Coordinates of C-alpha atoms in Angstrom, one line a residue:
Chain A
X564 CA 59.9 22.5 -25.1
X565 CA 56.4 22.1 -23.7
X566 CA 54.8 22.0 -27.1
X567 CA 53.3 18.7 -28.2
X568 CA 55.6 16.9 -30.5
X569 CA 54.3 16.4 -34.0
X570 CA 53.2 13.0 -34.9
X571 CA 56.3 11.0 -35.9
X572 CA 55.2 8.0 -37.9
X573 CA 57.4 6.3 -40.5
X574 CA 57.0 2.9 -42.0
X575 CA 59.1 1.6 -39.1
X576 CA 55.8 0.9 -37.2
X577 CA 55.9 -2.3 -39.3
X578 CA 58.8 -3.5 -37.1
X579 CA 56.5 -3.5 -34.1
X580 CA 53.8 -5.3 -36.1
X581 CA 56.4 -7.9 -37.0
X582 CA 57.3 -8.4 -33.4
X583 CA 53.7 -9.3 -32.6
X584 CA 53.5 -11.5 -35.7
X585 CA 56.5 -13.5 -34.6
X586 CA 54.9 -14.1 -31.2
X587 CA 51.6 -15.0 -32.8
X588 CA 53.2 -17.5 -35.1
X589 CA 54.6 -19.4 -32.1
X590 CA 51.1 -20.3 -30.9
X591 CA 49.2 -20.1 -34.2
X592 CA 47.4 -23.4 -33.7
X593 CA 45.8 -22.1 -30.5
X594 CA 45.2 -18.7 -32.1
X595 CA 43.4 -20.3 -35.0
X596 CA 41.2 -22.5 -32.8
X597 CA 39.0 -19.8 -31.4
X598 CA 37.8 -18.2 -34.6
X599 CA 37.3 -21.8 -36.0
X600 CA 35.2 -23.1 -33.2
X601 CA 33.4 -20.0 -32.0
X602 CA 31.1 -19.6 -34.9
X603 CA 30.3 -23.3 -34.8
X604 CA 29.2 -23.0 -31.1
X605 CA 27.2 -19.8 -31.8
X606 CA 25.6 -21.3 -34.9
X607 CA 24.7 -24.4 -33.0
X608 CA 23.3 -22.6 -30.0
X609 CA 21.5 -19.6 -31.6
X610 CA 21.0 -20.9 -35.1
X611 CA 19.6 -24.3 -34.4
X612 CA 18.6 -24.1 -30.8
X613 CA 17.0 -20.7 -30.8
X614 CA 15.7 -20.4 -34.3
X615 CA 12.7 -22.7 -33.4
X616 CA 11.7 -20.1 -30.9
X617 CA 12.5 -17.1 -33.0
X618 CA 11.3 -18.0 -36.4
X619 CA 12.0 -15.5 -39.1
X620 CA 13.6 -12.1 -38.6
X621 CA 12.4 -9.1 -40.7
X622 CA 15.3 -7.2 -42.3
X623 CA 14.9 -4.5 -44.9
X624 CA 11.5 -5.9 -46.1
X625 CA 12.9 -9.4 -46.3
X626 CA 12.3 -12.3 -43.9
X627 CA 15.6 -13.9 -42.8
X628 CA 16.1 -17.2 -41.1
X629 CA 17.7 -16.6 -37.7
X630 CA 20.9 -18.3 -38.7
X631 CA 21.3 -16.0 -41.7
X632 CA 20.5 -13.0 -39.5
X633 CA 23.1 -13.7 -36.8
X634 CA 26.0 -14.9 -39.1
X635 CA 27.1 -11.4 -40.0
X636 CA 26.7 -10.4 -36.3
X637 CA 29.2 -13.1 -35.3
X638 CA 31.7 -11.8 -37.9
X639 CA 31.3 -8.2 -36.7
X640 CA 31.5 -9.1 -33.0
X641 CA 34.7 -11.1 -33.7
X642 CA 36.2 -8.0 -35.4
X643 CA 35.4 -5.9 -32.4
X644 CA 36.6 -8.4 -29.8
X645 CA 39.9 -9.3 -31.5
X646 CA 41.0 -5.7 -32.0
X647 CA 39.6 -4.3 -28.7
X648 CA 41.1 -7.1 -26.5
X649 CA 44.4 -7.0 -28.3
X650 CA 44.9 -3.3 -27.8
X651 CA 43.6 -3.4 -24.2
X652 CA 44.7 -6.4 -22.2
X653 CA 47.5 -7.6 -24.5
X654 CA 48.9 -4.2 -25.2
X655 CA 48.7 -3.3 -21.5
X656 CA 50.7 -6.4 -20.5
X657 CA 53.4 -5.5 -23.1
X658 CA 53.4 -1.9 -22.0
X659 CA 53.1 -2.2 -18.2
X660 CA 54.3 -5.7 -17.1
X661 CA 56.8 -6.6 -19.8
X662 CA 58.2 -3.1 -20.5
X663 CA 58.3 -4.0 -24.2
X664 CA 57.6 -0.5 -25.2
X665 CA 60.3 0.9 -23.0
X666 CA 62.9 -1.4 -24.7
X667 CA 61.6 -0.3 -28.1
X668 CA 61.9 3.4 -27.2
X669 CA 65.7 2.9 -26.7
X670 CA 65.9 2.1 -30.5
X671 CA 65.2 4.4 -33.5
X672 CA 61.4 3.8 -33.1
X673 CA 59.2 6.6 -31.9
X674 CA 56.4 6.1 -29.4
X675 CA 53.9 6.9 -32.2
X676 CA 55.3 4.1 -34.3
X677 CA 55.1 1.7 -31.4
X678 CA 51.4 2.5 -30.8
X679 CA 50.6 2.5 -34.5
X680 CA 52.3 -0.9 -34.9
X681 CA 50.1 -2.2 -32.0
X682 CA 46.9 -0.9 -33.4
X683 CA 47.7 -2.2 -36.9
X684 CA 48.5 -5.5 -35.3
X685 CA 45.1 -5.5 -33.5
X686 CA 43.5 -4.8 -36.9
X687 CA 45.4 -7.7 -38.4
X688 CA 44.2 -10.0 -35.7
X689 CA 40.7 -8.9 -36.5
X690 CA 41.3 -9.7 -40.2
X691 CA 42.8 -13.1 -39.5
X692 CA 39.9 -14.1 -37.2
X693 CA 37.3 -12.8 -39.7
X694 CA 39.0 -14.7 -42.6
X695 CA 38.8 -18.0 -40.6
X696 CA 35.3 -17.4 -39.5
X697 CA 34.2 -16.5 -43.0
X698 CA 35.6 -19.8 -44.2
X699 CA 33.5 -21.6 -41.6
X700 CA 30.2 -19.8 -42.4
X701 CA 31.0 -20.2 -46.1
X702 CA 31.1 -24.0 -45.6
X703 CA 27.6 -23.8 -44.3
X704 CA 26.5 -21.7 -47.2
X705 CA 25.5 -18.8 -45.1
X706 CA 27.1 -15.9 -47.1
X707 CA 26.9 -14.7 -50.7
X708 CA 29.9 -14.1 -52.9
X709 CA 31.6 -12.1 -54.2
X710 CA 30.1 -9.3 -52.0
X711 CA 31.1 -11.2 -48.8
X712 CA 34.8 -10.8 -49.8
X713 CA 34.5 -7.2 -48.9
X714 CA 34.0 -8.2 -45.4
X715 CA 37.8 -8.8 -45.2
X716 CA 38.9 -5.2 -45.8
X717 CA 36.0 -4.1 -43.7
X718 CA 37.3 -6.2 -40.8
X719 CA 40.7 -4.4 -41.1
X720 CA 39.1 -1.0 -40.9
X721 CA 36.9 -2.1 -38.0
X722 CA 40.0 -3.4 -36.3
X723 CA 41.6 0.0 -36.6
X724 CA 38.5 1.6 -35.1
X725 CA 38.0 -0.7 -32.2
X726 CA 41.8 -1.1 -31.7
X727 CA 42.2 2.7 -31.5
X728 CA 39.5 3.0 -28.8
X729 CA 41.0 0.0 -27.0
X730 CA 44.4 1.7 -27.0
X731 CA 42.8 4.9 -25.8
X732 CA 41.5 3.1 -22.7
X733 CA 45.0 1.5 -22.3
X734 CA 46.4 5.0 -22.2
X735 CA 44.1 6.2 -19.4
X736 CA 43.4 3.0 -17.4
X737 CA 44.9 3.1 -13.9
X738 CA 45.3 -0.7 -13.8
X739 CA 44.5 -3.8 -15.8
X740 CA 41.4 -4.6 -13.6
X741 CA 40.0 -1.2 -14.6
X742 CA 39.4 -2.5 -18.1
X743 CA 36.2 -4.1 -16.7
X744 CA 34.7 -0.6 -16.8
X745 CA 34.8 0.1 -20.6
X746 CA 34.0 -3.5 -21.2
X747 CA 30.9 -3.4 -19.0
X748 CA 29.8 0.1 -20.2
X749 CA 30.8 0.1 -23.8
X750 CA 31.6 -3.4 -25.2
X751 CA 28.9 -5.5 -23.6
X752 CA 26.0 -3.1 -24.5
X753 CA 27.3 -3.0 -28.0
X754 CA 27.5 -6.8 -28.1
X755 CA 23.8 -7.0 -27.0
X756 CA 22.1 -4.0 -28.6
X757 CA 23.8 -3.3 -32.0
X758 CA 21.4 -5.2 -34.1
X759 CA 23.4 -8.3 -33.4
X760 CA 20.9 -10.8 -32.0
X761 CA 17.7 -8.9 -32.8
X762 CA 17.0 -5.9 -35.1
X763 CA 17.7 -2.4 -33.7
X764 CA 14.0 -1.7 -34.6
X765 CA 13.1 -4.0 -31.7
X766 CA 14.4 -1.4 -29.2
X767 CA 12.4 1.5 -27.8
X768 CA 12.9 4.8 -29.7
X769 CA 15.4 6.4 -27.4
X770 CA 17.5 3.3 -27.3
X771 CA 17.4 3.0 -31.1
X772 CA 19.0 6.5 -31.2
X773 CA 21.6 5.4 -28.7
X774 CA 22.4 2.3 -30.7
X775 CA 23.1 4.4 -33.8
X776 CA 26.0 6.0 -31.9
X777 CA 27.6 2.5 -31.4
X778 CA 30.2 1.8 -34.1
X779 CA 29.2 -1.9 -33.8
X780 CA 25.7 -1.1 -35.1
X781 CA 27.1 0.3 -38.3
X782 CA 29.6 -2.5 -38.6
X783 CA 26.9 -5.2 -38.2
X784 CA 24.7 -3.5 -40.6
X785 CA 27.4 -3.1 -43.3
X786 CA 28.6 -6.7 -42.7
X787 CA 25.0 -8.0 -43.0
X788 CA 24.4 -6.3 -46.3
X789 CA 27.7 -7.7 -47.7
X790 CA 26.9 -11.2 -46.4
X791 CA 23.5 -11.1 -48.0
X792 CA 25.0 -10.1 -51.3
X793 CA 24.1 -6.5 -51.5
X794 CA 26.5 -3.7 -52.0
X795 CA 24.5 -0.5 -51.2
X796 CA 24.6 2.8 -49.5
X797 CA 24.3 1.3 -46.0
X798 CA 27.7 -0.4 -46.6
X799 CA 29.1 3.0 -47.6
X800 CA 27.7 4.7 -44.5
X801 CA 29.0 1.9 -42.3
X802 CA 32.5 2.3 -43.7
X803 CA 32.3 6.0 -43.4
X804 CA 31.2 5.8 -39.8
X805 CA 34.1 3.5 -38.9
X806 CA 36.6 5.7 -40.8
X807 CA 35.5 8.8 -38.9
X808 CA 35.6 6.9 -35.6
X809 CA 39.2 5.8 -36.4
X810 CA 40.2 9.3 -37.5
X811 CA 39.1 10.6 -34.1
X812 CA 40.3 7.8 -31.8
X813 CA 43.6 6.9 -33.4
X814 CA 45.2 10.3 -32.8
X815 CA 43.6 10.4 -29.4
X816 CA 45.2 7.1 -28.5
X817 CA 48.6 8.5 -29.6
X818 CA 48.1 11.5 -27.4
X819 CA 47.1 9.7 -24.2
X820 CA 49.8 7.1 -24.7
X821 CA 52.4 9.9 -25.2
X822 CA 51.1 11.5 -21.9
X823 CA 51.3 8.2 -20.2
X824 CA 54.7 7.0 -21.3
X825 CA 56.9 10.0 -22.2
X826 CA 58.1 11.6 -19.0
Chain B
X803 CA 89.6 14.4 -36.9
X804 CA 86.1 15.8 -37.3
X805 CA 85.4 18.7 -35.0
X806 CA 81.9 17.5 -34.0
X807 CA 83.3 14.2 -32.7
X808 CA 85.5 15.9 -30.2
X809 CA 82.8 14.9 -27.7
X810 CA 80.6 12.0 -27.9
X811 CA 78.2 13.6 -25.5
X812 CA 78.1 17.2 -24.6
X813 CA 75.6 18.7 -22.2
X814 CA 75.3 22.3 -21.1
X815 CA 73.0 23.4 -18.3
X816 CA 70.9 20.3 -19.0
X817 CA 67.6 20.4 -17.0
X818 CA 64.8 18.0 -16.4
X819 CA 61.8 19.0 -14.3
X820 CA 58.7 17.0 -13.5
X821 CA 56.2 19.7 -12.5
X822 CA 57.8 21.5 -9.6
X823 CA 60.4 18.8 -9.0
X824 CA 63.7 19.4 -10.6
X825 CA 65.3 16.0 -11.2
X826 CA 68.3 17.3 -13.2
X827 CA 69.5 20.8 -12.4
X828 CA 71.9 22.6 -14.8
X829 CA 74.1 19.6 -15.5
X830 CA 77.1 20.2 -17.8
X831 CA 79.6 17.5 -18.8
X832 CA 81.1 15.8 -21.7
X833 CA 82.2 12.3 -22.7
X834 CA 85.3 11.8 -24.8
X835 CA 85.6 9.1 -27.5
X836 CA 86.7 5.9 -26.1
X837 CA 86.1 7.0 -22.6
X838 CA 84.2 5.2 -19.9
X839 CA 82.4 7.8 -17.8
X840 CA 80.5 6.9 -14.7
X841 CA 77.6 8.8 -13.1
X842 CA 77.7 8.0 -9.5
X843 CA 75.1 9.0 -7.0
X844 CA 72.6 7.8 -4.4
X845 CA 69.0 6.9 -5.4
X846 CA 67.1 9.9 -6.7
X847 CA 70.3 11.8 -7.5
X848 CA 69.1 12.3 -11.2
X849 CA 71.4 9.7 -12.8
X850 CA 68.6 7.9 -14.6
X851 CA 66.8 11.0 -15.6
X852 CA 70.1 12.3 -17.1
X853 CA 70.8 9.2 -19.2
X854 CA 67.2 8.9 -20.3
X855 CA 67.5 12.4 -21.9
X856 CA 70.7 11.3 -23.6
X857 CA 69.2 8.3 -25.2
X858 CA 66.1 10.2 -26.3
X859 CA 63.6 8.6 -24.0
X860 CA 62.7 11.6 -21.9
X861 CA 62.4 15.0 -23.5
X862 CA 64.7 17.5 -21.9
X863 CA 63.2 20.5 -20.1
X864 CA 66.0 23.0 -20.9
X865 CA 69.6 23.4 -21.8
X866 CA 71.8 21.9 -24.5
X867 CA 72.4 18.3 -25.3
X868 CA 74.4 17.0 -28.2
X869 CA 75.3 13.4 -29.0
X870 CA 77.8 12.7 -31.8
X871 CA 77.6 16.5 -32.4
X872 CA 73.9 16.2 -33.2
X873 CA 71.0 17.8 -31.3
X874 CA 68.9 15.3 -29.5
X875 CA 65.7 17.4 -30.1
X876 CA 66.0 17.3 -33.8
X877 CA 68.2 14.4 -34.7
X878 CA 66.9 11.9 -32.1
X879 CA 66.4 9.1 -34.6
X880 CA 69.9 9.3 -36.1
X881 CA 71.4 9.5 -32.6
X882 CA 69.4 6.5 -31.3
X883 CA 70.4 4.4 -34.2
X884 CA 74.1 4.8 -33.1
X885 CA 73.5 4.2 -29.4
X886 CA 73.2 0.9 -27.4
X887 CA 71.2 1.1 -24.2
X888 CA 70.9 -1.2 -21.2
X889 CA 67.9 0.1 -19.2
X890 CA 67.7 -0.5 -15.5
X891 CA 64.9 -3.2 -15.7
X892 CA 65.6 -6.4 -17.5
X893 CA 63.0 -5.6 -20.2
X894 CA 63.8 -8.6 -22.4
X895 CA 60.9 -9.8 -24.4
X896 CA 59.4 -12.8 -22.4
X897 CA 57.3 -13.8 -25.4
X898 CA 60.5 -14.5 -27.4
X899 CA 63.4 -16.9 -27.2
X900 CA 67.0 -15.8 -26.5
X901 CA 68.0 -15.6 -30.1
X902 CA 64.7 -14.0 -31.2
X903 CA 65.2 -11.3 -28.6
X904 CA 68.3 -10.3 -30.6
X905 CA 66.9 -10.8 -34.0
X906 CA 63.6 -9.0 -33.4
X907 CA 65.5 -6.2 -31.7
X908 CA 67.8 -5.9 -34.7
X909 CA 64.7 -5.2 -36.9
X910 CA 63.9 -2.1 -34.8
X911 CA 67.2 -0.8 -36.2
X912 CA 66.4 -1.8 -39.7
X913 CA 69.3 -4.3 -39.7
X914 CA 68.9 -6.7 -42.7
X915 CA 67.9 -10.3 -41.7
X916 CA 71.2 -12.0 -42.7
X917 CA 73.3 -9.4 -41.0
X918 CA 71.1 -9.6 -37.9
X919 CA 71.5 -13.3 -37.8
X920 CA 75.2 -13.2 -38.0
X921 CA 75.5 -10.5 -35.4
X922 CA 73.1 -12.3 -33.0
X923 CA 75.3 -15.4 -33.3
X924 CA 78.4 -13.4 -32.6
X925 CA 76.9 -11.7 -29.6
X926 CA 75.6 -14.9 -28.1
X927 CA 79.1 -16.2 -28.3
X928 CA 80.4 -13.0 -26.7
X929 CA 78.0 -13.5 -23.7
X930 CA 78.5 -17.3 -23.6
X931 CA 74.8 -18.1 -24.2
X932 CA 75.0 -20.0 -27.5
X933 CA 73.8 -23.1 -25.7
X934 CA 70.6 -21.4 -24.6
X935 CA 69.6 -19.6 -27.8
X936 CA 66.3 -21.5 -28.1
X937 CA 65.3 -21.1 -24.5
X938 CA 62.7 -18.6 -23.5
X939 CA 64.2 -15.7 -21.5
X940 CA 62.1 -16.4 -18.5
X941 CA 64.2 -19.6 -18.0
X942 CA 67.4 -17.6 -17.7
X943 CA 69.1 -16.7 -14.4
X944 CA 69.4 -13.0 -13.4
X945 CA 73.0 -12.9 -14.6
X946 CA 72.3 -14.5 -17.9
X947 CA 69.4 -12.0 -18.5
X948 CA 71.7 -9.1 -17.8
X949 CA 74.3 -10.4 -20.2
X950 CA 71.5 -10.8 -22.8
X951 CA 70.4 -7.2 -22.2
X952 CA 74.0 -6.2 -22.8
X953 CA 74.2 -8.3 -26.0
X954 CA 70.9 -6.8 -27.2
X955 CA 72.3 -3.3 -26.6
X956 CA 75.2 -4.2 -29.0
X957 CA 73.1 -5.5 -31.8
X958 CA 73.5 -2.3 -33.8
X959 CA 77.3 -2.0 -33.3
X960 CA 76.8 1.2 -31.3
X961 CA 79.4 3.9 -31.0
X962 CA 78.1 4.8 -27.5
X963 CA 77.0 2.3 -24.9
X964 CA 74.7 3.6 -22.1
X965 CA 74.3 1.4 -19.1
X966 CA 71.8 2.3 -16.3
X967 CA 73.0 0.3 -13.2
X968 CA 74.2 -2.6 -15.2
X969 CA 74.9 -4.9 -12.3
X970 CA 72.3 -4.0 -9.7
X971 CA 70.9 -7.1 -8.1
X972 CA 73.5 -9.5 -9.5
X973 CA 75.6 -12.0 -7.4
X974 CA 79.3 -11.3 -7.4
X975 CA 80.1 -14.0 -10.0
X976 CA 77.5 -12.6 -12.4
X977 CA 78.7 -9.1 -11.7
X978 CA 82.3 -9.9 -12.6
X979 CA 81.1 -11.7 -15.7
X980 CA 79.4 -8.4 -16.8
X981 CA 82.4 -6.4 -15.8
X982 CA 84.7 -8.6 -17.9
X983 CA 82.5 -8.1 -21.0
X984 CA 82.4 -4.4 -20.4
X985 CA 86.2 -4.2 -20.0
X986 CA 86.6 -6.0 -23.2
X987 CA 84.3 -3.5 -25.0
X988 CA 86.2 -0.6 -23.4
X989 CA 89.5 -2.0 -24.5
X990 CA 88.1 -2.1 -28.1
X991 CA 87.5 1.6 -27.9
X992 CA 83.8 1.8 -27.3
X993 CA 82.6 4.9 -25.5
X994 CA 80.6 4.1 -22.4
X995 CA 78.4 6.0 -20.1
X996 CA 77.2 4.2 -17.0
X997 CA 75.3 5.0 -13.9
X998 CA 75.9 3.1 -10.7
X999 CA 75.9 3.3 -7.0
X1000 CA 78.4 0.5 -6.7
X1001 CA 81.8 1.9 -5.9
X1002 CA 83.7 -1.1 -7.0
X1003 CA 82.0 -0.9 -10.3
X1004 CA 82.8 2.8 -10.7
X1005 CA 86.5 2.5 -9.7
X1006 CA 86.8 -0.8 -11.7
X1007 CA 85.4 0.4 -15.0
X1008 CA 85.4 4.2 -15.2
X1009 CA 88.2 6.4 -16.5
X1010 CA 86.3 9.4 -15.1
X1011 CA 83.5 9.8 -12.6
X1012 CA 80.8 12.4 -12.0
X1013 CA 79.3 12.3 -8.5
X1014 CA 75.8 13.7 -8.5
X1015 CA 73.2 14.4 -5.8
X1016 CA 69.9 16.2 -5.9
X1017 CA 70.1 16.7 -9.6
X1018 CA 73.5 18.5 -9.5
X1019 CA 77.0 17.5 -10.2
X1020 CA 79.1 17.7 -7.0
X1021 CA 82.5 16.7 -8.4
X1022 CA 84.1 15.1 -11.4
X1023 CA 87.4 13.6 -12.1
X1024 CA 89.5 10.4 -12.3
X1025 CA 88.6 7.9 -9.5
X1026 CA 92.1 8.0 -8.0
X1027 CA 92.2 11.8 -8.1
X1028 CA 88.8 12.0 -6.4
X1029 CA 89.9 9.7 -3.6
X1030 CA 93.1 11.6 -3.0
X1031 CA 91.4 15.0 -3.1
X1032 CA 88.3 14.2 -1.0
X1033 CA 89.4 11.3 1.2
X1034 CA 93.2 11.4 1.3
X1035 CA 95.4 8.4 1.1
X1036 CA 94.9 6.5 4.3
X1037 CA 92.0 6.3 6.7
X1038 CA 91.9 5.6 10.4
X1039 CA 88.6 4.5 11.8
X1040 CA 88.3 4.7 15.6
X1041 CA 85.5 2.9 17.3
X1042 CA 84.2 4.4 20.6
X1043 CA 86.6 7.3 20.4
X1044 CA 87.8 8.9 23.6
X1045 CA 87.3 12.6 24.4
X1046 CA 91.0 13.2 24.1
X1047 CA 91.0 11.9 20.6
X1048 CA 88.1 14.1 19.7
X1049 CA 89.8 17.2 20.9
X1050 CA 93.1 16.2 19.4
X1051 CA 91.5 15.6 16.0
X1052 CA 89.8 19.1 16.2
X1053 CA 93.2 20.8 16.6
X1054 CA 94.7 19.0 13.6
X1055 CA 94.5 20.1 10.0
X1056 CA 93.3 16.8 8.6
X1057 CA 89.8 16.0 7.4
X1058 CA 87.6 13.9 9.7
X1059 CA 84.0 12.8 10.2
X1060 CA 82.6 12.4 13.7
X1061 CA 79.8 9.8 13.6
X1062 CA 79.5 9.7 17.4
X1063 CA 80.3 6.0 17.9
X1064 CA 83.0 6.3 15.4
X1065 CA 85.5 8.8 14.1
X1066 CA 86.9 8.5 10.6
X1067 CA 90.1 10.4 10.0
X1068 CA 91.4 11.0 6.5
X1069 CA 95.1 11.4 6.2
X1070 CA 96.9 13.0 3.3
X1071 CA 100.6 12.4 3.8
X1072 CA 100.6 12.3 7.6
X1073 CA 102.1 9.0 8.4
X1074 CA 103.4 10.5 11.6
X1075 CA 100.0 11.8 12.6
X1076 CA 98.6 8.4 12.0
X1077 CA 101.3 6.9 14.1
X1078 CA 100.5 9.3 16.9
X1079 CA 96.9 8.5 16.8
X1080 CA 97.7 4.8 16.8
X1081 CA 100.1 5.1 19.7
X1082 CA 98.1 7.5 21.9
X1083 CA 94.5 6.9 21.2
X1084 CA 94.0 3.3 19.9
X1085 CA 93.7 0.3 22.1
X1086 CA 92.2 -2.5 19.9
X1087 CA 89.4 -0.7 18.2
X1088 CA 91.3 1.1 15.4
X1089 CA 91.3 0.2 11.8
X1090 CA 93.8 1.7 9.4
X1091 CA 93.0 1.2 5.8
X1092 CA 93.4 2.8 2.3
X1093 CA 90.9 5.6 1.4
X1094 CA 88.3 4.4 -1.0
X1095 CA 85.8 5.9 -3.4
X1096 CA 83.1 5.0 -0.9
X1097 CA 84.7 7.5 1.5
X1098 CA 84.5 10.2 -1.1
X1099 CA 80.9 9.2 -1.9
X1100 CA 79.7 9.3 1.7
X1101 CA 81.6 12.5 2.5
X1102 CA 80.0 14.3 -0.5
X1103 CA 76.5 12.9 -0.5
X1104 CA 76.1 12.5 3.3
X1105 CA 75.2 9.5 5.3
X1106 CA 71.4 9.9 5.6
X1107 CA 69.2 7.2 4.2
X1108 CA 67.7 7.9 0.8
X1109 CA 64.2 6.5 0.4

């Protein structure tokens, strides 16, 4: 009986997704407000305030205006934040304080379905936020279609990758305060150094190598190419990197949650 | 009648160990269809660990466990679909309203939307909460929450209801409300397994009781039989007993507990003996009363604090 149970996932994980969707709908106006206003604030501050200082940014032999440069970064950061925070703080509250998972486990759902439903929900939030933000930056004429449409499926994949790693931290964190650690050591460095606000090439050599490990670097890069209207090998490598990242961290999240909750 | 449904639950040498600590130690019992079986025991006796294995929450360490004639290790999903569970904590969904708690929970059982809606309405009526269906659950009182947890456990029309301390922390009014609902369910033939450390609850609701301690079953039987067998019919409690009474009691065949400040004497048939004690040894500080389940419980599980 001590052997690890095999992964037990059926389409029932959608029931868990639906539960979160019902809750989300109750406050959709507030939920929509952040992705609607956030890009506006950033574009105002960085795009118009900073671009006078920054001038043009070199990217793949082109000279981009700073606004054009950071628009894909804002989308990519939103994908990371929405999924990561959903599957850390929000999932932890449901698991630890509200005992929502315990109640679900007294039904035909398996723990793996509960966790899968949570991660897919995190990815869905990433998709919703990205769609709204894409609408905003489109209104400013900052992205190229039809390539930019591929940002939407990309946001879902990125949501699975960042949600899985978030859920992994939820499985091992001793308390809700301890999330500060992965945020400080993992999320914030990515936010700053993943080619988001300046090109990775601006970093010293060793830091460039480190930045290439960050999934956000690959996500920003792929998103940038798509927003600029190019569908090339960099997009493919970005997708591949996120897929591999998900393939590693999704099962890992299931394992640590199983160890945490099934006693 | 189908052979496999002879027993709703059947366990043989069921064990649960957490590392070196054995929470449930070779427990064997069964639950008959339509029966209300109570697991009674002090905190840490292994009641919750036992029921958690039965509703597929905790993997068992060793032994046999069948529910509806199916093995929990392989057929957990089919079993869980036919069980209703009230866990110890009120883990209602605070992000949802009263009615949504039932409807969203129904989805976990794949109950179609229309059927779930009808069932939720019926259950709200059953627990007298129709008026509050749009309320968030955090606005409900403790008793209302407990009734809603009960309703939620019934959403899938279970064949077996498992209740883990269903009335702990409730005021007497709310407790009786819950009991009434449970009695009605029992009268309708629902099989019930409940854990409790409330003696009233156990004798009130249960056809049969299992008294557990330290992960083992001490005794099992009908409440009235347990009382007769382990505490007799009548009880005399003598406060500040005299030495004469002490030595008298020791020479007599009846059961007694000497607590120092108090002697509790359990009498089987002995009305004469009791009269003698009353005449010779009691001034004002004697209480004669019926033996209760609490006497049985304390005699079997001891009087030390469990913390």
